[in-house]
């Protein structure tokens, strides 16, 4: 039976990398502790997320329609992470790297690069959100190093894929489960993540479930561990590793009688990063199973599908 291990990031690199690699071949999910993000940084980001979601709808709407795809406030009903199911029972804000008009990708009109809308009436909001985003980004860079080491590559081997990445922080609010829900309607419908690494800070409520056996339909809940972060792999990683490491389907159940909040960092590599099998993950007996893709094109097509725009 596949389990989601708790991994401390405090040990020597080789040991941590081995533990991370083992989790990546099994659950594709791990719970990390000793991750180095100060508890106060996490606490403040949660507090600011709650403060935003408590605003009246018309004030939240100031962050909608940003002109950049996968950015800003998405009211409940805007997305189905499982294609073809009723809309997810959650609202969220997608915060990207805040890039001005002179940034080369912004100038080139590359999708998903550009400035964020910031609420102008919540002092401290931007600072708290950016502090968490930046800390979680750093953690993802460290995790990329562990992934590389665990695959027999130099620690910095994957860094060039994330020189100027699409990295989006999702502040999510799941409402209490309504009495009446449609068949298959969840807080986040069953999906895989679209990028490389996702880091999830969940509150104490639980409800994040992982499909560990597709044939048997077995879901297990990601353990709720005080001060931990859940890490999971997105679709780029099986492509790099020829399925040695897995991007598992997961979902979020709405809690009964209370709200749930989470902070999800999608570390999605450079738009133009070409993703193909790494040299240590293929050989004469194990030819590449995937055609190369551009990370950003994959991401955008999955995003558009989720909002019914493709
Ligand atoms: O809120 C969570 O715990 C995870 C949400 C998720 O899987 C996603 O947004 O991709
Ligand atoms: Fe996800």
Tab-separated table of C-alpha atoms and ligand atoms in Angstrom:
chain	number	residue	atom	x	y	z
A	1	UNK	CA	0.000	0.000	0.000
A	2	UNK	CA	1.403	3.368	-1.023
A	3	UNK	CA	1.816	5.882	1.782
A	4	UNK	CA	2.650	9.562	1.868
A	5	UNK	CA	5.877	9.812	3.882
A	6	UNK	CA	6.904	12.618	6.204
A	7	UNK	CA	10.390	13.751	5.179
A	8	UNK	CA	12.660	16.061	7.153
A	9	UNK	CA	14.736	18.364	4.974
A	10	UNK	CA	17.266	18.903	7.759
A	11	UNK	CA	19.698	16.083	6.944
A	12	UNK	CA	22.649	15.841	4.548
A	13	UNK	CA	21.691	16.454	0.902
A	14	UNK	CA	22.305	12.883	-0.252
A	15	UNK	CA	20.061	11.463	2.468
A	16	UNK	CA	17.280	13.959	1.905
A	17	UNK	CA	17.492	13.407	-1.860
A	18	UNK	CA	17.141	9.645	-1.391
A	19	UNK	CA	14.056	10.097	0.780
A	20	UNK	CA	12.528	12.579	-1.670
A	21	UNK	CA	13.265	10.251	-4.596
A	22	UNK	CA	11.622	7.315	-2.828
A	23	UNK	CA	8.473	9.364	-2.240
A	24	UNK	CA	8.464	10.453	-5.888
A	25	UNK	CA	8.448	6.863	-7.135
A	26	UNK	CA	5.650	5.934	-4.733
A	27	UNK	CA	2.968	8.422	-3.807
A	28	UNK	CA	4.332	11.328	-5.820
A	29	UNK	CA	3.411	13.220	-2.650
A	30	UNK	CA	5.400	13.847	0.502
A	31	UNK	CA	4.944	15.892	3.635
A	32	UNK	CA	8.018	17.961	4.417
A	33	UNK	CA	9.114	19.222	7.815
A	34	UNK	CA	12.210	21.255	8.723
A	35	UNK	CA	11.626	23.020	5.403
A	36	UNK	CA	13.028	26.339	6.543
A	37	UNK	CA	9.991	28.569	5.934
A	38	UNK	CA	9.395	30.427	9.189
A	39	UNK	CA	6.049	29.652	10.847
A	40	UNK	CA	5.344	33.373	11.087
A	41	UNK	CA	5.632	33.801	7.308
A	42	UNK	CA	3.095	31.001	6.788
A	43	UNK	CA	0.776	32.319	9.504
A	44	UNK	CA	0.721	35.829	8.075
A	45	UNK	CA	-0.028	34.595	4.548
A	46	UNK	CA	-2.969	32.530	5.843
A	47	UNK	CA	-4.239	35.523	7.825
A	48	UNK	CA	-4.083	37.746	4.731
A	49	UNK	CA	-5.815	35.104	2.612
A	50	UNK	CA	-8.681	34.942	5.110
A	51	UNK	CA	-8.854	38.724	5.236
A	52	UNK	CA	-9.205	38.902	1.466
A	53	UNK	CA	-11.873	36.216	1.174
A	54	UNK	CA	-13.947	37.906	3.892
A	55	UNK	CA	-14.279	41.051	1.722
A	56	UNK	CA	-17.546	41.764	-0.043
A	57	UNK	CA	-17.769	40.318	-3.509
A	58	UNK	CA	-17.472	43.658	-5.310
A	59	UNK	CA	-14.145	44.393	-3.638
A	60	UNK	CA	-12.751	40.990	-4.519
A	61	UNK	CA	-13.936	41.550	-8.079
A	62	UNK	CA	-11.354	44.339	-8.397
A	63	UNK	CA	-8.810	41.519	-8.728
A	64	UNK	CA	-10.709	39.655	-11.461
A	65	UNK	CA	-10.188	40.031	-15.204
A	66	UNK	CA	-6.516	40.866	-15.026
A	67	UNK	CA	-5.805	40.417	-18.716
A	68	UNK	CA	-3.272	37.717	-17.798
A	69	UNK	CA	-4.397	34.124	-17.870
A	70	UNK	CA	-4.452	32.170	-14.596
A	71	UNK	CA	-4.106	35.350	-12.495
A	72	UNK	CA	-6.261	37.232	-10.047
A	73	UNK	CA	-9.475	36.352	-8.215
A	74	UNK	CA	-11.595	33.455	-9.413
A	75	UNK	CA	-15.054	33.462	-7.834
A	76	UNK	CA	-16.650	30.187	-6.909
A	77	UNK	CA	-17.973	28.478	-10.009
A	78	UNK	CA	-15.233	29.599	-12.374
A	79	UNK	CA	-13.220	26.406	-12.681
A	80	UNK	CA	-13.564	22.613	-12.796
A	81	UNK	CA	-10.220	20.970	-12.168
A	82	UNK	CA	-11.798	17.703	-13.277
A	83	UNK	CA	-12.906	18.306	-16.830
A	84	UNK	CA	-16.588	17.730	-17.392
A	85	UNK	CA	-17.690	17.932	-13.737
A	86	UNK	CA	-19.727	20.758	-12.137
A	87	UNK	CA	-17.645	23.778	-11.017
A	88	UNK	CA	-15.396	23.424	-7.982
A	89	UNK	CA	-16.745	24.701	-4.661
A	90	UNK	CA	-13.873	27.072	-3.944
A	91	UNK	CA	-12.752	30.614	-4.689
A	92	UNK	CA	-9.140	31.561	-5.035
A	93	UNK	CA	-6.600	34.232	-5.902
A	94	UNK	CA	-3.736	33.430	-8.264
A	95	UNK	CA	-0.675	35.581	-7.597
A	96	UNK	CA	2.198	35.403	-10.046
A	97	UNK	CA	5.645	36.893	-10.093
A	98	UNK	CA	5.017	40.607	-10.316
A	99	UNK	CA	6.778	41.593	-13.535
A	100	UNK	CA	6.728	45.045	-15.090
A	101	UNK	CA	6.509	46.089	-18.751
A	102	UNK	CA	10.286	46.021	-19.226
A	103	UNK	CA	10.654	42.362	-18.365
A	104	UNK	CA	11.649	40.540	-21.590
A	105	UNK	CA	8.820	37.995	-21.407
A	106	UNK	CA	6.262	40.729	-20.720
A	107	UNK	CA	7.596	42.744	-23.619
A	108	UNK	CA	7.410	39.650	-25.808
A	109	UNK	CA	3.781	39.084	-24.761
A	110	UNK	CA	4.507	35.612	-23.391
A	111	UNK	CA	1.361	34.276	-21.685
A	112	UNK	CA	1.296	34.238	-17.872
A	113	UNK	CA	4.060	36.839	-17.391
A	114	UNK	CA	3.130	40.299	-16.117
A	115	UNK	CA	2.062	42.367	-13.136
A	116	UNK	CA	-0.360	41.275	-10.421
A	117	UNK	CA	-3.434	43.186	-9.404
A	118	UNK	CA	-3.016	44.065	-5.700
A	119	UNK	CA	-5.842	45.006	-3.372
A	120	UNK	CA	-5.319	48.702	-2.627
A	121	UNK	CA	-7.340	48.636	0.549
A	122	UNK	CA	-5.570	45.908	2.542
A	123	UNK	CA	-2.354	47.329	3.986
A	124	UNK	CA	0.294	44.654	4.469
A	125	UNK	CA	-1.432	42.179	2.164
A	126	UNK	CA	1.059	42.358	-0.657
A	127	UNK	CA	4.071	42.147	1.663
A	128	UNK	CA	2.767	39.070	3.484
A	129	UNK	CA	1.781	37.291	0.276
A	130	UNK	CA	5.059	38.092	-1.473
A	131	UNK	CA	7.094	36.998	1.557
A	132	UNK	CA	5.445	33.584	1.479
A	133	UNK	CA	5.646	33.325	-2.314
A	134	UNK	CA	9.350	34.054	-2.291
A	135	UNK	CA	10.066	31.597	0.537
A	136	UNK	CA	8.071	28.856	-1.190
A	137	UNK	CA	9.885	29.583	-4.476
A	138	UNK	CA	13.223	29.129	-2.718
A	139	UNK	CA	12.001	25.841	-1.299
A	140	UNK	CA	11.002	24.640	-4.780
A	141	UNK	CA	14.465	25.456	-6.104
A	142	UNK	CA	15.911	23.390	-3.289
A	143	UNK	CA	13.509	20.557	-4.095
A	144	UNK	CA	14.561	20.668	-7.761
A	145	UNK	CA	18.100	20.082	-6.486
A	146	UNK	CA	16.996	17.028	-4.492
A	147	UNK	CA	15.114	15.699	-7.525
A	148	UNK	CA	18.222	16.038	-9.688
A	149	UNK	CA	20.455	14.346	-7.098
A	150	UNK	CA	17.978	11.529	-6.645
A	151	UNK	CA	18.112	10.913	-10.417
A	152	UNK	CA	21.883	10.645	-10.442
A	153	UNK	CA	22.382	14.154	-11.844
A	154	UNK	CA	24.314	17.124	-10.448
A	155	UNK	CA	22.268	19.128	-7.936
A	156	UNK	CA	22.062	22.125	-10.277
A	157	UNK	CA	21.039	20.149	-13.355
A	158	UNK	CA	17.382	21.218	-13.369
A	159	UNK	CA	17.956	24.861	-12.370
A	160	UNK	CA	18.240	26.103	-15.988
A	161	UNK	CA	14.655	24.967	-16.587
A	162	UNK	CA	13.561	27.517	-13.992
A	163	UNK	CA	15.690	30.559	-14.784
A	164	UNK	CA	12.631	32.784	-15.205
A	165	UNK	CA	9.711	30.566	-14.276
A	166	UNK	CA	5.985	30.819	-14.216
A	167	UNK	CA	5.480	30.502	-10.478
A	168	UNK	CA	2.001	31.101	-9.209
A	169	UNK	CA	0.759	31.189	-5.636
A	170	UNK	CA	-2.864	30.160	-5.183
A	171	UNK	CA	-4.624	31.399	-2.069
A	172	UNK	CA	-7.632	29.118	-1.809
A	173	UNK	CA	-10.857	29.225	0.193
A	174	UNK	CA	-13.052	26.145	0.334
A	175	UNK	CA	-16.571	26.762	1.615
A	176	UNK	CA	-18.306	24.346	3.995
A	177	UNK	CA	-19.906	21.525	2.042
A	178	UNK	CA	-23.415	22.621	1.048
A	179	UNK	CA	-26.341	20.292	1.848
A	180	UNK	CA	-26.952	19.813	-1.840
A	181	UNK	CA	-23.987	19.065	-4.060
A	182	UNK	CA	-24.047	17.801	-7.601
A	183	UNK	CA	-22.602	14.386	-8.384
A	184	UNK	CA	-18.816	14.708	-8.517
A	185	UNK	CA	-18.778	18.281	-7.190
A	186	UNK	CA	-15.827	18.901	-4.878
A	187	UNK	CA	-13.737	21.762	-3.532
A	188	UNK	CA	-11.127	20.861	-6.129
A	189	UNK	CA	-12.106	18.187	-8.628
A	190	UNK	CA	-9.786	15.262	-9.341
A	191	UNK	CA	-6.768	16.482	-11.310
A	192	UNK	CA	-3.030	16.274	-11.697
A	193	UNK	CA	-0.976	19.438	-11.339
A	194	UNK	CA	0.307	20.861	-14.583
A	195	UNK	CA	3.819	22.046	-13.779
A	196	UNK	CA	6.847	20.684	-11.972
A	197	UNK	CA	6.505	21.000	-8.199
A	198	UNK	CA	3.580	22.084	-6.041
A	199	UNK	CA	3.916	23.012	-2.384
A	200	UNK	CA	0.728	23.097	-0.334
A	201	UNK	CA	0.346	24.721	3.062
A	202	UNK	CA	-2.931	23.456	4.438
A	203	UNK	CA	-4.695	24.579	7.572
A	204	UNK	CA	-5.639	21.976	10.191
A	205	UNK	CA	-8.870	20.936	8.461
A	206	UNK	CA	-7.614	18.232	6.064
A	207	UNK	CA	-9.456	17.030	2.983
A	208	UNK	CA	-6.650	16.784	0.408
A	209	UNK	CA	-6.879	13.273	-1.040
A	210	UNK	CA	-4.567	11.398	-3.375
A	211	UNK	CA	-5.535	8.596	-5.772
A	212	UNK	CA	-2.863	6.018	-5.009
A	213	UNK	CA	-4.437	3.108	-6.853
A	214	UNK	CA	-6.277	4.016	-10.017
A	215	UNK	CA	-7.562	0.530	-10.722
A	216	UNK	CA	-8.961	-0.033	-7.252
A	217	UNK	CA	-10.047	3.619	-6.876
A	218	UNK	CA	-8.148	4.000	-3.578
A	219	UNK	CA	-7.806	7.543	-2.210
A	220	UNK	CA	-5.727	8.383	0.844
A	221	UNK	CA	-5.708	11.653	2.728
A	222	UNK	CA	-2.540	13.754	2.884
A	223	UNK	CA	-1.599	13.754	6.568
A	224	UNK	CA	-2.122	17.006	8.433
A	225	UNK	CA	1.122	17.627	10.334
A	226	UNK	CA	1.586	20.853	12.281
A	227	UNK	CA	4.164	23.115	10.623
A	228	UNK	CA	4.546	20.861	7.567
A	229	UNK	CA	4.068	21.451	3.857
A	230	UNK	CA	2.702	18.968	1.353
A	231	UNK	CA	4.854	18.610	-1.755
A	232	UNK	CA	3.658	16.948	-4.943
A	233	UNK	CA	4.903	16.529	-8.475
A	234	UNK	CA	3.226	17.936	-11.549
A	235	UNK	CA	2.980	16.637	-15.098
A	236	UNK	CA	6.464	17.767	-16.151
A	237	UNK	CA	8.179	15.293	-13.828
A	238	UNK	CA	6.953	11.994	-15.330
A	239	UNK	CA	7.973	13.457	-18.678
A	240	UNK	CA	11.468	14.170	-17.368
A	241	UNK	CA	11.747	10.772	-15.709
A	242	UNK	CA	9.922	8.541	-18.185
A	243	UNK	CA	7.327	7.756	-15.499
A	244	UNK	CA	9.863	6.820	-12.830
A	245	UNK	CA	8.369	9.667	-10.770
A	246	UNK	CA	4.627	10.176	-10.717
A	247	UNK	CA	2.200	13.082	-10.997
A	248	UNK	CA	-0.738	11.702	-9.012
A	249	UNK	CA	-4.362	12.583	-9.342
A	250	UNK	CA	-5.654	14.369	-6.242
A	251	UNK	CA	-8.737	16.290	-5.091
A	252	UNK	CA	-10.020	18.347	-2.183
A	253	UNK	CA	-13.216	17.550	-0.288
A	254	UNK	CA	-15.104	20.462	1.186
A	255	UNK	CA	-15.171	20.182	4.961
A	256	UNK	CA	-18.473	19.816	6.780
A	257	UNK	CA	-19.498	22.802	8.877
A	258	UNK	CA	-16.367	24.892	8.438
A	259	UNK	CA	-14.194	26.640	5.896
A	260	UNK	CA	-10.811	25.463	4.689
A	261	UNK	CA	-7.913	27.621	3.514
A	262	UNK	CA	-4.744	26.604	1.705
A	263	UNK	CA	-1.734	28.240	0.063
A	264	UNK	CA	-0.584	26.367	-3.021
A	265	UNK	CA	2.597	27.289	-4.844
A	266	UNK	CA	2.755	26.009	-8.393
A	267	UNK	CA	6.369	26.051	-9.456
A	268	UNK	CA	5.918	25.636	-13.170
A	269	UNK	CA	9.285	26.206	-14.883
A	270	UNK	CA	10.041	28.628	-17.725
A	271	UNK	CA	7.349	29.049	-20.347
A	272	UNK	CA	9.864	28.125	-23.026
A	273	UNK	CA	11.459	25.211	-21.158
A	274	UNK	CA	11.487	22.174	-23.425
A	275	UNK	CA	10.657	19.113	-21.368
A	276	UNK	CA	11.918	15.766	-22.536
A	277	UNK	CA	13.279	12.694	-20.866
A	278	UNK	CA	16.479	13.218	-18.840
A	279	UNK	CA	19.502	11.216	-19.899
A	280	UNK	CA	19.589	9.156	-16.700
A	281	UNK	CA	15.962	8.100	-17.132
A	282	UNK	CA	16.107	6.458	-20.523
A	283	UNK	CA	18.115	3.740	-22.218
A	284	UNK	CA	17.892	1.055	-24.893
A	285	UNK	CA	15.324	-0.886	-22.843
A	286	UNK	CA	13.418	2.201	-21.788
A	287	UNK	CA	12.838	4.479	-24.769
A	288	UNK	CA	11.158	7.866	-24.227
A	289	UNK	CA	7.426	7.524	-23.607
A	290	UNK	CA	6.532	11.169	-24.236
A	291	UNK	CA	7.116	13.600	-27.054
A	292	UNK	CA	8.839	16.816	-25.925
A	293	UNK	CA	6.575	19.685	-24.812
A	294	UNK	CA	7.069	23.307	-23.874
A	295	UNK	CA	6.250	23.644	-20.185
A	296	UNK	CA	4.232	26.837	-20.715
A	297	UNK	CA	2.206	25.481	-23.616
A	298	UNK	CA	1.201	22.438	-21.585
A	299	UNK	CA	0.256	24.602	-18.626
A	300	UNK	CA	-1.804	26.997	-20.677
A	301	UNK	CA	-3.711	24.265	-22.470
A	302	UNK	CA	-4.579	22.538	-19.196
A	303	UNK	CA	-5.599	25.849	-17.645
A	304	UNK	CA	-7.849	26.742	-20.564
A	305	UNK	CA	-9.487	23.341	-20.383
A	306	UNK	CA	-10.204	23.852	-16.668
A	307	UNK	CA	-12.142	27.049	-17.317
A	308	UNK	CA	-13.947	25.646	-20.331
A	309	UNK	CA	-12.037	27.892	-22.744
A	310	UNK	CA	-10.519	25.274	-24.995
B	1	LIG	O1	-5.941	23.108	-1.510
B	1	LIG	C1	-5.253	22.091	-1.561
B	1	LIG	O2	-4.940	21.461	-0.544
B	1	LIG	C2	-4.742	21.572	-2.872
B	1	LIG	C3	-5.392	22.207	-4.062
B	1	LIG	C4	-4.908	21.646	-5.356
B	1	LIG	O3	-4.630	20.480	-5.495
B	1	LIG	C5	-4.743	22.542	-6.514
B	1	LIG	O4	-5.184	23.688	-6.447
B	1	LIG	O5	-4.120	22.121	-7.512
B	2	LIG	FE1	-3.522	20.191	-7.335
